[in-house]
Short mmCIF file of C-alpha atoms in Angstrom, two decimals:
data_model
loop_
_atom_site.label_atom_id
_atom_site.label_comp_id
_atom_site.label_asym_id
_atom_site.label_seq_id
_atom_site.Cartn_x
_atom_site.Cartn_y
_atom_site.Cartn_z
CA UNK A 55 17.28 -8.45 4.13
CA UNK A 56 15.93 -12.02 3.22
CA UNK A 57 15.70 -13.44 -0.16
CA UNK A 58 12.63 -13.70 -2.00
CA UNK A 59 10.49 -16.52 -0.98
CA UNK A 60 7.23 -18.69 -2.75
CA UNK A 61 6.50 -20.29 -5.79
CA UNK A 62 6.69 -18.46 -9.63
CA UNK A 63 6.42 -19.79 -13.15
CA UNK A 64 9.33 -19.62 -15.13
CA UNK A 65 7.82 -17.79 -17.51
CA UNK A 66 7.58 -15.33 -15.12
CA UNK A 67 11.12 -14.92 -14.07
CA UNK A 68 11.55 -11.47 -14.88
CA UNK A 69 8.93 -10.15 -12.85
CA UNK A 70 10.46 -12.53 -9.44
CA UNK A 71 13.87 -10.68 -10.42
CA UNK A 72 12.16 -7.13 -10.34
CA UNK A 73 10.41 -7.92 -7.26
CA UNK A 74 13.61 -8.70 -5.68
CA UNK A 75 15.16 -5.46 -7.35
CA UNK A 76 12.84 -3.38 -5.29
CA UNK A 77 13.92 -4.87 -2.16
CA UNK A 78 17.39 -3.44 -2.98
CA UNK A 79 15.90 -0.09 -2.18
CA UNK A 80 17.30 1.00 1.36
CA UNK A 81 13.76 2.16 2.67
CA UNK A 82 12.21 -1.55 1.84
CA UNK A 83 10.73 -3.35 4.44
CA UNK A 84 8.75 -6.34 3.66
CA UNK A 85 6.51 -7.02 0.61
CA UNK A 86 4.19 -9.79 -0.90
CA UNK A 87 3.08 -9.94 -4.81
CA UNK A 88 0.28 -12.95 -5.75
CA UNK A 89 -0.51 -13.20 -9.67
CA UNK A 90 -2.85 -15.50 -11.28
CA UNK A 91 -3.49 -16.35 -15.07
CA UNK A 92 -6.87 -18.01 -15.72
CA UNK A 93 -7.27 -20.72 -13.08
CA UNK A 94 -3.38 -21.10 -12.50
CA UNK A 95 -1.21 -19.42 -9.76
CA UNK A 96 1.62 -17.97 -11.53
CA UNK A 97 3.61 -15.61 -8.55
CA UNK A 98 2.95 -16.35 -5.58
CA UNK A 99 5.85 -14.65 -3.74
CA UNK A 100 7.17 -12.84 -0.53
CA UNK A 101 10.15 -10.79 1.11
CA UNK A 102 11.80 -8.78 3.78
CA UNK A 103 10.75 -8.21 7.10
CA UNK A 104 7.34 -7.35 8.66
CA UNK A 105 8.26 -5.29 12.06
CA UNK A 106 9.70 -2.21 12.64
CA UNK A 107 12.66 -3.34 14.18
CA UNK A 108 13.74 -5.56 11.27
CA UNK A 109 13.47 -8.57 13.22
CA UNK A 110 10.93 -10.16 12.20
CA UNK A 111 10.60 -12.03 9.07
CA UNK A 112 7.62 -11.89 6.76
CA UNK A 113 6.38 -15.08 6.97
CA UNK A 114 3.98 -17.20 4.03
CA UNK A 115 0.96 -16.19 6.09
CA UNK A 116 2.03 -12.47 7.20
CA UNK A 117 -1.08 -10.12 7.48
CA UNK A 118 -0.89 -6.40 6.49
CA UNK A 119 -3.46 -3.74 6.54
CA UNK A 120 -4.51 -3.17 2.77
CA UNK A 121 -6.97 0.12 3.11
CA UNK A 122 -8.73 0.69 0.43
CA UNK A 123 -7.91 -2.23 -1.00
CA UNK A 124 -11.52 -3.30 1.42
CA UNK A 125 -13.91 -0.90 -0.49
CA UNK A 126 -14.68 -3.77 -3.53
CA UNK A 127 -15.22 -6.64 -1.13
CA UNK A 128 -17.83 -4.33 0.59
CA UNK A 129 -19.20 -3.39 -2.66
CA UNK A 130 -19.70 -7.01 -3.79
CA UNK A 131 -21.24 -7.61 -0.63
CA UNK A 132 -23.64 -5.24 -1.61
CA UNK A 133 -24.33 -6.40 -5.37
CA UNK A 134 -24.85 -10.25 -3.55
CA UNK A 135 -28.18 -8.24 -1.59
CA UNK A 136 -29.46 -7.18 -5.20
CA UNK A 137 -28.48 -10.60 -7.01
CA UNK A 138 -30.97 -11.76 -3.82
CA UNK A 139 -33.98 -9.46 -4.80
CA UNK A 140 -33.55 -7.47 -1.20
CA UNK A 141 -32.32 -4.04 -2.72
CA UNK A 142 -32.34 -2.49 -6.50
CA UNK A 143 -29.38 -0.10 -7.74
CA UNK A 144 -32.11 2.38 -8.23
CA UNK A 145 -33.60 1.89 -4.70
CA UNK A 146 -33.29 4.51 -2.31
CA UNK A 147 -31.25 3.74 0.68
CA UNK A 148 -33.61 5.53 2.86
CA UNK A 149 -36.15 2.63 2.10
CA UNK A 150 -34.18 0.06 4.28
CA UNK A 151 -32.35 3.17 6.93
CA UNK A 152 -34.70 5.34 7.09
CA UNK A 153 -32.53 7.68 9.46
CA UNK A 154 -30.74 8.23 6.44
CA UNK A 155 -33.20 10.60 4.32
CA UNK A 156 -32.31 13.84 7.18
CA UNK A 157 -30.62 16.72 6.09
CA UNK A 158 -31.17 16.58 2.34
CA UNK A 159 -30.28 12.89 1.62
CA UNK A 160 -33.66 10.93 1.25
CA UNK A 161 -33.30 10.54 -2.69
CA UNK A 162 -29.93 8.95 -2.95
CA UNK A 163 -29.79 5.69 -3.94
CA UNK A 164 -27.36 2.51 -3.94
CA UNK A 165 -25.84 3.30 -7.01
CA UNK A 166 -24.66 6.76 -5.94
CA UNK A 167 -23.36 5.28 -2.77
CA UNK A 168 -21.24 2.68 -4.55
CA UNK A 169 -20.14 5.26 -7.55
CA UNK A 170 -18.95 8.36 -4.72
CA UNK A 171 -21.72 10.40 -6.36
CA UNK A 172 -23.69 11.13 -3.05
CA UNK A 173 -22.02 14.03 -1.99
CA UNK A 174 -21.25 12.40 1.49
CA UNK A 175 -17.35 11.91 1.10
CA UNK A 176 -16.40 13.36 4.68
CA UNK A 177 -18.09 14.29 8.03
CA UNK A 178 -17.64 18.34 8.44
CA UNK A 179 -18.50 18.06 11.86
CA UNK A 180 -15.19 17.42 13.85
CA UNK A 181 -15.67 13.98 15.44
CA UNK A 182 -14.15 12.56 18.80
CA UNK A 183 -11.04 10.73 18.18
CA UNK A 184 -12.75 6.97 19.71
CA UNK A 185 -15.80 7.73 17.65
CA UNK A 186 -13.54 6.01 14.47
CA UNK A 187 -14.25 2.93 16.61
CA UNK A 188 -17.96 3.35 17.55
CA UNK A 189 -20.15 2.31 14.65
CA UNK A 190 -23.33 4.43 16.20
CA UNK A 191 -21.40 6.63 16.56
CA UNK A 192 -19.58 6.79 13.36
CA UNK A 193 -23.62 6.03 11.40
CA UNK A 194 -25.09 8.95 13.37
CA UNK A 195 -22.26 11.43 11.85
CA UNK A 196 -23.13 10.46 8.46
CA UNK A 197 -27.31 10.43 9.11
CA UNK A 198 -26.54 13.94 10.18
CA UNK A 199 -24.73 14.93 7.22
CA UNK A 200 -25.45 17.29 4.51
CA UNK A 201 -24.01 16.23 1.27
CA UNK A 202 -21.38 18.17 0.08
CA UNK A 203 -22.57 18.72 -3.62
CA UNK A 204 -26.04 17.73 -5.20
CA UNK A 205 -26.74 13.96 -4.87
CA UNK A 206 -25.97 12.60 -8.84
CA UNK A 207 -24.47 15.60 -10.10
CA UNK A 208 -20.81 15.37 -9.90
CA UNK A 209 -18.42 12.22 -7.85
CA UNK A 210 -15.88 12.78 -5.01
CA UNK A 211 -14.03 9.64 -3.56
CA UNK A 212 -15.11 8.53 0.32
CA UNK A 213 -11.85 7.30 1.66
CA UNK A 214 -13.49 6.60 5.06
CA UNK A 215 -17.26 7.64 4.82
CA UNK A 216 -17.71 4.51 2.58
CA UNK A 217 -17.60 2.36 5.49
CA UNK A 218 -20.88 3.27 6.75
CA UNK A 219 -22.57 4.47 3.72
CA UNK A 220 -22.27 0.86 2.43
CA UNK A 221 -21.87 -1.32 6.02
CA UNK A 222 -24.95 0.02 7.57
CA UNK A 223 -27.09 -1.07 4.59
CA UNK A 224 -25.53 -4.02 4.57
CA UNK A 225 -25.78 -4.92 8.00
CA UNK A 226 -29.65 -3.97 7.69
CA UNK A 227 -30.15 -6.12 5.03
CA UNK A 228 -28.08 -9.25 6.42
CA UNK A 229 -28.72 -8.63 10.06
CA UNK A 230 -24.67 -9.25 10.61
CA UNK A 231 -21.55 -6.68 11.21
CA UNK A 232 -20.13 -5.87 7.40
CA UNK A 233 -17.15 -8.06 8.68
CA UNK A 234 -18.79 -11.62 10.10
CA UNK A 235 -20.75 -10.73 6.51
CA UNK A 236 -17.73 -11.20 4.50
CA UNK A 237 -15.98 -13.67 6.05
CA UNK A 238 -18.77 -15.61 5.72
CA UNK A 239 -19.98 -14.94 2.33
CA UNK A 240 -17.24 -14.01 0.12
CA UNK A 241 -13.64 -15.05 2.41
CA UNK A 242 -14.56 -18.04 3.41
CA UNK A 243 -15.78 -19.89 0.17
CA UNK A 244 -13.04 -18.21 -1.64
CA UNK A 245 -10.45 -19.06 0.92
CA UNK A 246 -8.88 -16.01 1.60
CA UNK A 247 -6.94 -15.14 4.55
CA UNK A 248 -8.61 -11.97 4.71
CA UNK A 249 -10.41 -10.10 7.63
CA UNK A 250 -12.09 -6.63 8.30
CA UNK A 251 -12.12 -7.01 12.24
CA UNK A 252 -8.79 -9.21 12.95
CA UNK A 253 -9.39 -11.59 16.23
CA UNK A 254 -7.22 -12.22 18.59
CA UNK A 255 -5.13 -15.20 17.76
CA UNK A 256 -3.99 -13.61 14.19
CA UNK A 257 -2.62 -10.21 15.39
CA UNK A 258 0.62 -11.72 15.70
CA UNK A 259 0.51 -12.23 12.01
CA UNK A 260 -0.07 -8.44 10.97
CA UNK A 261 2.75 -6.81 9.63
CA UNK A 262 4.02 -3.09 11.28
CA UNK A 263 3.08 -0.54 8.90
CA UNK A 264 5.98 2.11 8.66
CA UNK A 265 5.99 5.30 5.71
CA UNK A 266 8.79 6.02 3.12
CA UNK A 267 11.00 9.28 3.72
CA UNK A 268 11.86 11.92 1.81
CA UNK A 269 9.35 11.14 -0.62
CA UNK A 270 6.58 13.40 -2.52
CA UNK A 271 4.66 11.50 -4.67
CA UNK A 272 2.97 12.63 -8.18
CA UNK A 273 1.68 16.29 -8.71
CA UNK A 274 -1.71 15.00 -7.77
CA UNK A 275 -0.22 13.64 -4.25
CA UNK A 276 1.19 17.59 -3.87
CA UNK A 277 -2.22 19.10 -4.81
CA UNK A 278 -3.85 16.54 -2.24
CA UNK A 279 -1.60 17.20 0.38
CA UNK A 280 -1.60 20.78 -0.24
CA UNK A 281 -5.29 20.94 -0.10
CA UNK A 282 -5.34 19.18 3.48
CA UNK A 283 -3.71 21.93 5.23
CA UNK A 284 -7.11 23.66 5.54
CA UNK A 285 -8.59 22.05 8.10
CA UNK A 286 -12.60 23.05 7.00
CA UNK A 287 -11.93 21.86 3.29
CA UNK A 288 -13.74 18.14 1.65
CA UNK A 289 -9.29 16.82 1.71
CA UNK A 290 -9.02 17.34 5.13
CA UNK A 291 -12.37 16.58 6.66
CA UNK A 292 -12.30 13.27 4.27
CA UNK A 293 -8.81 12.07 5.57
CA UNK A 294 -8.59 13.72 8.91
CA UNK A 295 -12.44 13.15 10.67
CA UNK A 296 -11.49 11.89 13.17
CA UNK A 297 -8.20 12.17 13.37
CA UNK A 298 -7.36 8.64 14.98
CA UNK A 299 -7.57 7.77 11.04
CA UNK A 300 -4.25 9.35 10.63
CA UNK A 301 -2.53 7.48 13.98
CA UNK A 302 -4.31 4.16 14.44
CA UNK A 303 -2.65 2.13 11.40
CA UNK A 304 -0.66 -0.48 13.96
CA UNK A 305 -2.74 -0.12 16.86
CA UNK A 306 -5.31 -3.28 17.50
CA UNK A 307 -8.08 -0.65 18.13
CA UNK A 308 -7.92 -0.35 14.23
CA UNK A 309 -7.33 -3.97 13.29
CA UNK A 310 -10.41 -5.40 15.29
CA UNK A 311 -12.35 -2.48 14.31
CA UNK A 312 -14.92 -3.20 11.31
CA UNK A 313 -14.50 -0.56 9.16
CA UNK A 314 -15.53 -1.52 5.44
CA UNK A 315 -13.91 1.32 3.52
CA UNK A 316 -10.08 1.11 4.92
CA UNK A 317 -8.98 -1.51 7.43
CA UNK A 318 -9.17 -4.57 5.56
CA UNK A 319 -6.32 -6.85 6.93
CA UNK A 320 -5.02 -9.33 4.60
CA UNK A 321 -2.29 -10.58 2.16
CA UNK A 322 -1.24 -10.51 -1.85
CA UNK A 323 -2.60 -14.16 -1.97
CA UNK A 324 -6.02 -12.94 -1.28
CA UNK A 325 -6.83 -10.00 -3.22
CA UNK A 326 -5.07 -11.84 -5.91
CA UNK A 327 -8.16 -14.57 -5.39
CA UNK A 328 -10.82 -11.77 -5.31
CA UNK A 329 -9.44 -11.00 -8.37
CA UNK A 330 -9.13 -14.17 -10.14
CA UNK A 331 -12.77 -14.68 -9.51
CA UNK A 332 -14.04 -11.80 -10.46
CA UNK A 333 -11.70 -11.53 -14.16
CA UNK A 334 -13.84 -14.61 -14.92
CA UNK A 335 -17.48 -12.98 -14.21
CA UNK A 336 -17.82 -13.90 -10.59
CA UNK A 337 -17.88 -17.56 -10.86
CA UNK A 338 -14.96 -20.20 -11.36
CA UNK A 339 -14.55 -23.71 -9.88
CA UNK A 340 -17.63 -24.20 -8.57
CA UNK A 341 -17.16 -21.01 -6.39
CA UNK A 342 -19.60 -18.20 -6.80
CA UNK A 343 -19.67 -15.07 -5.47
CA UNK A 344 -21.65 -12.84 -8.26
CA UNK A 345 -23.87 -13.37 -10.78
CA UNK A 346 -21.83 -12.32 -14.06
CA UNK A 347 -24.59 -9.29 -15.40
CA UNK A 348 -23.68 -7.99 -11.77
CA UNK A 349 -20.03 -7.91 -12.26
CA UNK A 350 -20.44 -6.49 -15.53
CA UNK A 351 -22.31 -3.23 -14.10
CA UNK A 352 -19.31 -3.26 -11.16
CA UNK A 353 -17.40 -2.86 -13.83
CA UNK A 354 -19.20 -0.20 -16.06
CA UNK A 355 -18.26 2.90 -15.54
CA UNK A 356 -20.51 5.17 -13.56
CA UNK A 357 -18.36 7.98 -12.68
CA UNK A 358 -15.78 9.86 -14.73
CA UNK A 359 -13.65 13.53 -14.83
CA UNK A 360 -12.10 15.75 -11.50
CA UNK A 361 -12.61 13.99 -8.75
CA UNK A 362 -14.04 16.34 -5.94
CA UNK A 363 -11.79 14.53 -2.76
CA UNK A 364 -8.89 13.22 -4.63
CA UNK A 365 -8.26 16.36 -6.95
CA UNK A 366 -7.25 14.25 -9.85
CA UNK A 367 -9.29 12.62 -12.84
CA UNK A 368 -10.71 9.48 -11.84
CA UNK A 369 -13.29 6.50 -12.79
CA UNK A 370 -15.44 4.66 -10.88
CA UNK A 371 -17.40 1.62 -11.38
CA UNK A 372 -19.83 0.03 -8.67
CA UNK A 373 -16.90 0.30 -5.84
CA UNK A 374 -14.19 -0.22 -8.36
CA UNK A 375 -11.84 1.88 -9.97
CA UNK A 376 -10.97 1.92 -13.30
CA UNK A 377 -8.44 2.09 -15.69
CA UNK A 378 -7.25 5.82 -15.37
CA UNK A 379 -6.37 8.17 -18.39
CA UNK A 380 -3.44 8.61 -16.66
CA UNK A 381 -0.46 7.16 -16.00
CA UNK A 382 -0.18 7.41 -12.19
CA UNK A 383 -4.13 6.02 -12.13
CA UNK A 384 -3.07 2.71 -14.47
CA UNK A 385 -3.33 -0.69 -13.41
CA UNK A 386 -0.43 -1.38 -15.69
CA UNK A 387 -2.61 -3.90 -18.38
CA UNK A 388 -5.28 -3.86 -20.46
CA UNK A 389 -7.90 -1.17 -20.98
CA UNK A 390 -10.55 -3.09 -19.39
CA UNK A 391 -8.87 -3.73 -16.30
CA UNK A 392 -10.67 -2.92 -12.71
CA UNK A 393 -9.74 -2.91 -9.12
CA UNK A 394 -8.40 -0.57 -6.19
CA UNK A 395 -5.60 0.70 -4.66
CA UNK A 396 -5.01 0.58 -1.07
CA UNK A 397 -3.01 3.87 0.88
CA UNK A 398 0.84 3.49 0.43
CA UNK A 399 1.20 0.92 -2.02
CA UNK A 400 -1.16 -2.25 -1.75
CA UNK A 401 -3.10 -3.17 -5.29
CA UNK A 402 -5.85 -5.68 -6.48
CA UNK A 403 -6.93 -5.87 -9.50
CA UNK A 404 -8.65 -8.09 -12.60
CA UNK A 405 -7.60 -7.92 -15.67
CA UNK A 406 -10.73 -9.82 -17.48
CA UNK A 407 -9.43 -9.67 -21.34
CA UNK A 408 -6.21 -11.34 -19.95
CA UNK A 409 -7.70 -13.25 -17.21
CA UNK A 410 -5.53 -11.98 -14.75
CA UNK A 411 -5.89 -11.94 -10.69
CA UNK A 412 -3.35 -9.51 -9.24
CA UNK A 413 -2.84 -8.53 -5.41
CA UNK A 414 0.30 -6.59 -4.12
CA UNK A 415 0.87 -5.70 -0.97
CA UNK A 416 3.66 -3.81 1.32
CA UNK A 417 4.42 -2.46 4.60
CA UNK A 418 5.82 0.86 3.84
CA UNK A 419 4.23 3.62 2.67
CA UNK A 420 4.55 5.62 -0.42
CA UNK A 421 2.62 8.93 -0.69
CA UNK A 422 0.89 8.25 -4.28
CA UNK A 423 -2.87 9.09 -4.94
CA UNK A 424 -3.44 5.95 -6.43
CA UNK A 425 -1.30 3.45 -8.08
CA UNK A 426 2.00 3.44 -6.25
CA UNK A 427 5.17 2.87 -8.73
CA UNK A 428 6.01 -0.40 -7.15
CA UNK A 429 2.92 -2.25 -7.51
CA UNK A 430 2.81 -0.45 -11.21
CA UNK A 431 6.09 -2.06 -12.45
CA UNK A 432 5.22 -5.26 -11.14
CA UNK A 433 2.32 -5.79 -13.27
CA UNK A 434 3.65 -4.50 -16.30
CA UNK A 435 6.20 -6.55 -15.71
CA UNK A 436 3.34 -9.47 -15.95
CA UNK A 437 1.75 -7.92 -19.29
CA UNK A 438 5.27 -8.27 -21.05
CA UNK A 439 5.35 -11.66 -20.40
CA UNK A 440 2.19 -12.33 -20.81
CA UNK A 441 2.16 -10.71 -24.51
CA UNK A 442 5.59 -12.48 -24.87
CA UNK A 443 3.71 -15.44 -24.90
CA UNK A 444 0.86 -14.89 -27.23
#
């Protein structure tokens, strides 16, 4: 395996010698972690190897597919239409789709979308394998669907739904694909290396995505998994409709497609970036992306207790998580913290009290609901130091 490569602060030694640590571990593939404090990179760091036959190593610029990991880029998106006047929170989305008020769904509103409270976390009609890559197709399914619980009343996660229920909006109220939208509006003048439909000259860069053995994650992670063996439950419908979601990870179909809830392709460097913007209200360096009362109701929770998809206690902001009240759900710093986790192991978050930017990212797959241990050690690895210096 190669030695760690980049840039860190000294002050942050201990964290670069953990980092390395976990590439000691025999399943380890390839890894990236980017930290900043205030307007200063402090990690900015890579390792190992980024294709399945260990050939291959990961480079400065090395793309992998972060998942989730997309759903707050999306969601800011969305907040930059209401900083615009084009959409309220409190509108209903059937104002500007109006295909969207069928089957019991013309009340819901943007807010309820962006918090999981619309009851549309999966598609229970079984869906074509292709139709994963056919946004009609994919916006029809979720026009047609029921929601699963009262619109308001209770909050399930969307792992996949979210795509549509916040990129057809969008692309209504911009008039561009959710992914043209954000490489224009948020990637570009943040330069990020970041893309949610990868062309054709940068899928060289992306790293093979490959799943850690023998492992079994948290109790939540059993209950989850558990709960997916019945194929006409909310787990399985949510993570299995279609079921290309479950075999498409490394295929180009899936890294050109533009899905806004789970295929963002990327690196630590850039959600790191998001991040850093965002811990300081949206604004910094003459950048912009949101005005700060926005970011402050992102960040506000809107959703809170059993989650109805993941099984587990969780918060939700405006397409953020939370801190949990539990360890497995932490970001690993301070109580105000916000931020997502990606499937198997990638992590953004802000940590606005310490002005922290953090992005963490991975090519092999641990089987954690949300904060995978890796990513979790790293940044309390940061906190220490970071309190070791105040």
């Amino acid at each position: 395996m190669t030695q760690v490569q980049g840039y860190f602060d000294p002050r942050f030694e201990s964290v670069r010698e953990l980092f390395a640590q976990q590439q000691a571990d025999p399943q380890a593939r390839g890894s990236a972690l980017c930290v900043t404090v205030g307007g200063d990179t402090v990690l900015d760091l890579w390792q190992g190897v980024m294709d399945k036959d260990n050939s291959r190593v990961w480079e400065q610029d090395t793309l992998i597919n972060v998942f989730s990991c997309t759903k707050p880029l999306g969601a800011v998106a969305l907040l930059q239409q209401v900083e615009a006047g084009r959409i309220g929170l409190d509108d209903r989305v059937a104002d500007i789709w109006p295909e969207f008020a069928q089957a019991g769904k013309a009340q819901i509103t943007l807010r309820q979308l962006l918090s999981h409270r619309a009851g549309l976390s999966a598609i229970s009609a079984p869906l074509e394998p292709e139709a994963l890559f056919d946004w009609q197709a994919m916006t029809d399914a979720v026009v047609a669907q029921e929601p699963w619980w009262t619109p308001g009343e209770m909050h399930g996660y969307a792992p996949l739904t979210y795509a549509w229920l916040i990129g057809e909006p969008l692309r209504r109220l911009t008039a561009q694909m959710p992914g043209d939208y954000l490489r224009e509006h948020i990637c570009a003048p943040l330069g990020m290396d970041f893309h949610v439909g990868v062309a054709d000259q940068d899928l060289s860069r992306i790293a093979h995505v490959s799943r850690l053995r023998n492992q079994h994650g948290d109790q939540y992670a059993r209950d989850l998994f558990a709960a997916m063996g019945d194929p006409q439950g909310l787990a399985w419908k949510a993570f299995g409709n279609p079921t290309s979601l479950q075999t498409s990870t490394n295929k180009p179909a899936w890294q050109q497609a533009q899905i806004l809830s789970a295929n963002g392709t990327g690196n630590a460097r850039s959600l790191a970036r998001f991040w850093q913007v965002l811990a300081h209200g949206g604004s910094l360096d003459g950048v912009h992306v949101l005005d700060a009362e926005l970011v402050a109701l992102l960040r506000r929770e809107h959703s809170v207790g059993m989650d109805r998809t993941l099984r587990c206690p969780t918060r939700f902001g405006l397409g953020v998580m939370l801190e949990q009240e539990w360890q497995g759900g932490s970001f690993g710093m301070g109580a105000n913290a916000f931020g997502h986790p990606g499937a198997g192991g990638a992590l953004g978050f802000a940590d606005p009290d310490a002005q922290v930017g953090f992005g963490y990212v991975t090519n092999t797959m641990g089987p954690y609901v949300l904060t995978d241990p890796r990513a979790g050690e790293l940044s309390r690895a940061v906190y220490r130091c970071l309190r070791e210096q105040d």
